[in-house]
mmCIF file of C-alpha atoms in Angstrom:
data_model
loop_
_atom_site.group_PDB
_atom_site.id
_atom_site.type_symbol
_atom_site.label_atom_id
_atom_site.label_comp_id
_atom_site.label_asym_id
_atom_site.label_seq_id
_atom_site.Cartn_x
_atom_site.Cartn_y
_atom_site.Cartn_z
ATOM 1 C CA MET A 1 0.182 -0.081 0.129
ATOM 2 C CA THR A 2 1.457 3.368 -1.005
ATOM 3 C CA LYS A 3 1.868 6.195 1.569
ATOM 4 C CA LEU A 4 -0.999 8.175 -0.067
ATOM 5 C CA SER A 5 -3.163 5.345 -0.095
ATOM 6 C CA ARG A 6 -2.469 4.999 3.739
ATOM 7 C CA VAL A 7 -3.339 8.536 4.283
ATOM 8 C CA PHE A 8 -6.700 8.187 2.476
ATOM 9 C CA LEU A 9 -7.549 5.047 4.623
ATOM 10 C CA CYS A 10 -6.771 6.860 7.919
ATOM 11 C CA ILE A 11 -9.137 9.692 6.771
ATOM 12 C CA PHE A 12 -11.794 7.127 5.907
ATOM 13 C CA MET A 13 -11.788 5.411 9.001
ATOM 14 C CA LEU A 14 -11.756 8.616 10.999
ATOM 15 C CA LEU A 15 -14.999 9.883 9.172
ATOM 16 C CA ILE A 16 -16.879 6.347 9.710
ATOM 17 C CA LEU A 17 -15.819 5.875 13.376
ATOM 18 C CA SER A 18 -16.332 9.340 14.417
ATOM 19 C CA PRO A 19 -19.776 10.229 16.082
ATOM 20 C CA VAL A 20 -22.095 12.463 14.295
ATOM 21 C CA PHE A 21 -23.895 15.198 16.476
ATOM 22 C CA ALA A 22 -26.874 16.241 14.472
ATOM 23 C CA GLN A 23 -28.732 19.286 15.564
ATOM 24 C CA GLU A 24 -32.310 19.488 15.774
ATOM 25 C CA LYS A 25 -33.723 22.187 13.366
ATOM 26 C CA ILE A 26 -36.176 24.481 15.149
ATOM 27 C CA ILE A 27 -37.957 26.683 12.421
ATOM 28 C CA PHE A 28 -39.144 30.426 12.972
ATOM 29 C CA VAL A 29 -40.557 33.186 11.420
ATOM 30 C CA ALA A 30 -39.664 36.990 11.335
ATOM 31 C CA GLU A 31 -40.340 40.270 9.763
ATOM 32 C CA GLU A 32 -37.486 42.306 8.464
ATOM 33 C CA HIS A 33 -36.829 44.403 11.124
ATOM 34 C CA VAL A 34 -33.776 46.469 10.646
ATOM 35 C CA PRO A 35 -31.388 46.997 12.238
ATOM 36 C CA TYR A 36 -32.318 44.321 14.776
ATOM 37 C CA ILE A 37 -32.849 41.407 12.580
ATOM 38 C CA GLY A 38 -32.895 40.986 8.685
ATOM 39 C CA SER A 39 -31.849 38.719 5.794
ATOM 40 C CA GLU A 40 -29.378 41.343 4.310
ATOM 41 C CA LEU A 41 -27.711 42.273 7.786
ATOM 42 C CA PRO A 42 -24.462 41.050 8.837
ATOM 43 C CA LYS A 43 -25.217 37.622 10.579
ATOM 44 C CA GLN A 44 -28.899 38.490 10.186
ATOM 45 C CA GLY A 45 -28.677 41.008 12.759
ATOM 46 C CA TYR A 46 -28.175 41.211 16.600
ATOM 47 C CA VAL A 47 -31.725 39.534 17.578
ATOM 48 C CA HIS A 48 -30.809 36.409 15.072
ATOM 49 C CA GLN A 49 -27.248 36.197 16.388
ATOM 50 C CA LEU A 50 -28.407 36.187 20.004
ATOM 51 C CA VAL A 51 -31.361 33.764 19.608
ATOM 52 C CA SER A 52 -29.038 31.496 17.344
ATOM 53 C CA GLU A 53 -26.531 31.191 19.816
ATOM 54 C CA ALA A 54 -28.746 30.495 22.593
ATOM 55 C CA PHE A 55 -30.214 27.579 20.615
ATOM 56 C CA GLU A 56 -26.923 26.140 19.595
ATOM 57 C CA ARG A 57 -25.662 25.898 22.851
ATOM 58 C CA VAL A 58 -28.643 23.171 23.630
ATOM 59 C CA GLY A 59 -28.344 21.448 20.447
ATOM 60 C CA TYR A 60 -30.942 23.327 18.017
ATOM 61 C CA GLN A 61 -30.079 24.939 14.657
ATOM 62 C CA LEU A 62 -32.191 27.849 14.365
ATOM 63 C CA ASP A 63 -33.832 28.394 10.695
ATOM 64 C CA VAL A 64 -35.538 31.639 10.268
ATOM 65 C CA THR A 65 -37.839 32.652 7.255
ATOM 66 C CA TYR A 66 -38.654 36.269 6.739
ATOM 67 C CA TYR A 67 -42.125 37.463 5.658
ATOM 68 C CA PRO A 68 -44.456 40.590 5.892
ATOM 69 C CA ALA A 69 -45.223 40.946 9.597
ATOM 70 C CA ALA A 70 -48.822 40.051 9.335
ATOM 71 C CA ARG A 71 -48.108 36.918 7.368
ATOM 72 C CA ALA A 72 -45.206 35.835 9.811
ATOM 73 C CA ARG A 73 -47.610 36.266 12.675
ATOM 74 C CA MET A 74 -50.384 34.242 11.039
ATOM 75 C CA LEU A 75 -48.080 31.347 10.255
ATOM 76 C CA ALA A 76 -46.646 31.023 13.726
ATOM 77 C CA SER A 77 -50.380 31.385 15.148
ATOM 78 C CA VAL A 78 -51.460 28.316 13.251
ATOM 79 C CA GLY A 79 -48.550 26.355 13.795
ATOM 80 C CA LYS A 80 -46.857 26.056 10.648
ATOM 81 C CA VAL A 81 -43.832 26.886 12.258
ATOM 82 C CA ASP A 82 -42.351 26.471 15.982
ATOM 83 C CA GLY A 83 -42.748 30.228 16.668
ATOM 84 C CA ILE A 84 -42.037 34.058 15.759
ATOM 85 C CA LEU A 85 -39.224 36.545 16.901
ATOM 86 C CA PRO A 86 -38.983 39.220 18.143
ATOM 87 C CA VAL A 87 -42.092 40.040 19.683
ATOM 88 C CA TYR A 88 -43.271 42.199 22.635
ATOM 89 C CA TYR A 89 -44.983 40.564 25.532
ATOM 90 C CA SER A 90 -48.883 40.881 25.273
ATOM 91 C CA ASP A 91 -51.593 39.313 27.186
ATOM 92 C CA HIS A 92 -53.571 38.957 23.948
ATOM 93 C CA LEU A 93 -51.098 36.414 22.752
ATOM 94 C CA LEU A 94 -51.064 34.019 25.691
ATOM 95 C CA ASP A 95 -53.525 31.879 24.391
ATOM 96 C CA THR A 96 -51.442 31.104 21.510
ATOM 97 C CA PHE A 97 -47.803 31.629 22.563
ATOM 98 C CA LEU A 98 -45.308 31.084 25.338
ATOM 99 C CA PHE A 99 -42.990 33.925 25.715
ATOM 100 C CA SER A 100 -39.013 33.498 26.400
ATOM 101 C CA ASN A 101 -37.234 35.931 28.871
ATOM 102 C CA PRO A 102 -37.014 39.261 27.657
ATOM 103 C CA PHE A 103 -34.062 40.701 26.148
ATOM 104 C CA PRO A 104 -33.154 44.310 24.835
ATOM 105 C CA GLY A 105 -35.558 45.707 22.440
ATOM 106 C CA ASN A 106 -36.564 48.721 20.536
ATOM 107 C CA VAL A 107 -37.868 52.218 21.014
ATOM 108 C CA ILE A 108 -41.343 53.064 19.358
ATOM 109 C CA GLY A 109 -42.398 56.462 18.582
ATOM 110 C CA LEU A 110 -43.856 58.978 16.398
ATOM 111 C CA LEU A 111 -42.077 60.176 13.007
ATOM 112 C CA LYS A 112 -43.250 63.400 11.401
ATOM 113 C CA LYS A 113 -42.355 65.723 8.596
ATOM 114 C CA LYS A 114 -40.763 68.665 10.054
ATOM 115 C CA GLN A 115 -43.020 71.110 8.098
ATOM 116 C CA ASN A 116 -45.938 69.435 9.877
ATOM 117 C CA PRO A 117 -47.172 72.270 12.266
ATOM 118 C CA ALA A 118 -48.668 69.744 14.615
ATOM 119 C CA ASN A 119 -47.322 70.551 18.110
ATOM 120 C CA ILE A 120 -47.950 67.613 20.160
ATOM 121 C CA VAL A 121 -46.254 66.513 23.478
ATOM 122 C CA ILE A 122 -45.932 62.868 24.773
ATOM 123 C CA GLN A 123 -46.014 63.457 28.468
ATOM 124 C CA ALA A 124 -43.945 60.998 30.420
ATOM 125 C CA ASN A 125 -46.096 61.196 33.597
ATOM 126 C CA LYS A 126 -49.039 59.959 31.681
ATOM 127 C CA THR A 127 -49.785 56.238 30.537
ATOM 128 C CA LEU A 128 -49.697 55.461 26.729
ATOM 129 C CA PHE A 129 -53.275 54.972 26.535
ATOM 130 C CA GLU A 130 -53.748 58.635 27.910
ATOM 131 C CA ASN A 131 -51.112 60.158 25.743
ATOM 132 C CA LEU A 132 -52.811 58.472 22.522
ATOM 133 C CA GLN A 133 -56.153 59.765 23.837
ATOM 134 C CA GLU A 134 -55.025 63.198 23.182
ATOM 135 C CA LEU A 135 -53.728 62.596 19.619
ATOM 136 C CA SER A 136 -57.202 60.999 18.247
ATOM 137 C CA GLN A 137 -57.510 63.897 15.857
ATOM 138 C CA PHE A 138 -54.616 62.807 14.020
ATOM 139 C CA GLN A 139 -53.945 59.942 11.219
ATOM 140 C CA PHE A 140 -51.238 57.403 11.881
ATOM 141 C CA SER A 141 -49.678 54.823 9.779
ATOM 142 C CA LEU A 142 -47.999 51.683 11.123
ATOM 143 C CA VAL A 143 -47.006 48.273 9.686
ATOM 144 C CA ARG A 144 -49.866 45.469 9.992
ATOM 145 C CA GLY A 145 -48.641 42.543 12.230
ATOM 146 C CA SER A 146 -45.877 44.701 13.552
ATOM 147 C CA SER A 147 -44.783 45.310 17.019
ATOM 148 C CA ALA A 148 -45.992 48.976 16.757
ATOM 149 C CA GLU A 149 -49.487 47.472 15.762
ATOM 150 C CA GLN A 150 -49.387 45.397 18.967
ATOM 151 C CA LEU A 151 -48.514 48.398 20.884
ATOM 152 C CA LEU A 152 -51.493 50.509 19.592
ATOM 153 C CA GLU A 153 -53.948 47.680 19.436
ATOM 154 C CA PRO A 154 -56.067 48.754 22.461
ATOM 155 C CA ALA A 155 -56.256 52.343 21.247
ATOM 156 C CA SER A 156 -59.366 51.429 18.901
ATOM 157 C CA PHE A 157 -60.172 55.436 18.907
ATOM 158 C CA LEU A 158 -57.132 56.289 16.621
ATOM 159 C CA SER A 159 -57.391 56.732 12.724
ATOM 160 C CA LYS A 160 -55.014 54.118 11.544
ATOM 161 C CA GLN A 161 -53.698 53.262 7.986
ATOM 162 C CA TYR A 162 -51.433 50.167 7.373
ATOM 163 C CA ALA A 163 -48.373 49.692 5.283
ATOM 164 C CA LEU A 164 -46.838 46.265 4.244
ATOM 165 C CA ASN A 165 -43.467 47.288 5.766
ATOM 166 C CA ASP A 166 -41.615 50.255 7.442
ATOM 167 C CA LEU A 167 -40.214 51.614 4.150
ATOM 168 C CA LEU A 168 -43.608 51.919 2.431
ATOM 169 C CA ASN A 169 -44.844 53.321 6.074
ATOM 170 C CA ILE A 170 -42.034 56.172 5.645
ATOM 171 C CA ASP A 171 -43.008 56.602 2.098
ATOM 172 C CA LYS A 172 -46.628 57.126 3.087
ATOM 173 C CA LEU A 173 -45.483 59.853 5.767
ATOM 174 C CA TYR A 174 -43.332 61.725 3.230
ATOM 175 C CA ALA A 175 -46.161 61.726 0.695
ATOM 176 C CA ASN A 176 -48.393 63.684 3.168
ATOM 177 C CA ARG A 177 -50.851 60.814 3.299
ATOM 178 C CA MET A 178 -51.061 60.805 7.022
ATOM 179 C CA ASP A 179 -49.853 62.640 10.085
ATOM 180 C CA PHE A 180 -47.488 60.488 11.710
ATOM 181 C CA ALA A 181 -45.551 57.141 11.392
ATOM 182 C CA VAL A 182 -45.584 54.849 14.352
ATOM 183 C CA ILE A 183 -42.087 53.207 13.876
ATOM 184 C CA ASP A 184 -38.981 52.324 15.871
ATOM 185 C CA LYS A 185 -36.522 55.106 16.017
ATOM 186 C CA LEU A 186 -33.355 53.047 14.794
ATOM 187 C CA THR A 187 -35.359 51.463 12.318
ATOM 188 C CA ALA A 188 -36.601 54.759 10.808
ATOM 189 C CA GLY A 189 -32.983 55.949 10.860
ATOM 190 C CA ASP A 190 -31.488 53.063 9.174
ATOM 191 C CA LEU A 191 -34.048 53.139 6.193
ATOM 192 C CA ILE A 192 -33.763 56.661 5.603
ATOM 193 C CA VAL A 193 -30.245 56.777 5.221
ATOM 194 C CA SER A 194 -29.825 53.522 3.322
ATOM 195 C CA LYS A 195 -32.913 53.679 1.270
ATOM 196 C CA ARG A 196 -34.225 57.152 1.303
ATOM 197 C CA PRO A 197 -31.196 59.666 1.567
ATOM 198 C CA HIS A 198 -33.249 62.290 0.085
ATOM 199 C CA MET A 199 -35.345 62.344 3.040
ATOM 200 C CA ILE A 200 -32.515 63.133 5.431
ATOM 201 C CA GLY A 201 -33.339 66.241 7.395
ATOM 202 C CA GLN A 202 -36.921 66.183 6.318
ATOM 203 C CA LEU A 203 -38.221 63.973 9.091
ATOM 204 C CA GLU A 204 -38.292 64.060 12.975
ATOM 205 C CA PHE A 205 -38.634 61.791 15.580
ATOM 206 C CA ILE A 206 -40.803 62.972 18.534
ATOM 207 C CA TYR A 207 -39.305 62.713 22.120
ATOM 208 C CA PRO A 208 -40.062 61.259 24.281
ATOM 209 C CA PRO A 209 -40.966 57.893 22.433
ATOM 210 C CA LEU A 210 -44.270 56.351 23.072
ATOM 211 C CA ALA A 211 -42.567 53.404 24.695
ATOM 212 C CA ALA A 212 -39.373 51.583 25.082
ATOM 213 C CA GLN A 213 -40.091 47.823 24.918
ATOM 214 C CA GLN A 214 -38.153 44.499 25.630
ATOM 215 C CA PHE A 215 -38.148 41.754 22.883
ATOM 216 C CA HIS A 216 -39.240 38.070 23.387
ATOM 217 C CA VAL A 217 -39.024 34.888 21.400
ATOM 218 C CA ALA A 218 -42.614 33.364 21.143
ATOM 219 C CA PHE A 219 -43.140 29.746 21.038
ATOM 220 C CA ASN A 220 -46.434 28.202 19.493
ATOM 221 C CA LYS A 221 -47.735 26.511 22.677
ATOM 222 C CA ASN A 222 -49.345 23.853 20.833
ATOM 223 C CA LYS A 223 -46.078 22.693 19.077
ATOM 224 C CA PRO A 224 -44.434 19.670 20.864
ATOM 225 C CA ASP A 225 -41.548 20.506 23.362
ATOM 226 C CA ALA A 226 -42.683 24.146 23.474
ATOM 227 C CA LEU A 227 -42.920 24.227 27.045
ATOM 228 C CA GLU A 228 -39.232 22.866 27.446
ATOM 229 C CA ARG A 229 -37.752 24.975 24.662
ATOM 230 C CA VAL A 230 -39.234 28.185 26.194
ATOM 231 C CA ASP A 231 -36.960 27.651 28.995
ATOM 232 C CA LEU A 232 -33.649 27.078 27.149
#
């Protein structure tokens, strides 16, 4: 047997004798929510990297497919996938989902055109509901199925319009089709700089924000092992 043949034989024996540790795949859906998570972000963003590494440590391989927010929520709700990320905690979702421990989230507020003369004040000493009641004369745009919609869901008295994604949400605001876009501060800044640079200096975020929320991973509670996985 030649020296080269012996090398190949050794490699072959190592491969067939080495144990194979196959990771179980866990399937989630998400919306493109830059800069937190997205298919074009480095390592798919902070949320994907954090959750992926947490699962890998206990033998799971995270597989995330991106959809518009409303479709992602629907797929997770009916059990087509194991869950959805990231989401806010909400009592309204407890019938369907189990929530992970919280981790740092986003800042939802109102974006407006600078030329908009509306003089509004978000008062820190009032609840979100009380602040929104004082804004009932205005029109708002938000993404259907998004964390912003989840936040404003109890405020049925508001005039709301819906966009497919946050970029279209900003476009509707810029086109004067509503008074305010309800959006995460960093998401708005990232999209304006990267996708709509002509809007730089034309829009402004109102302070203080409506809410600073923590993220969660939501597991469909009817899926096998959901209770075990939520404690990972």
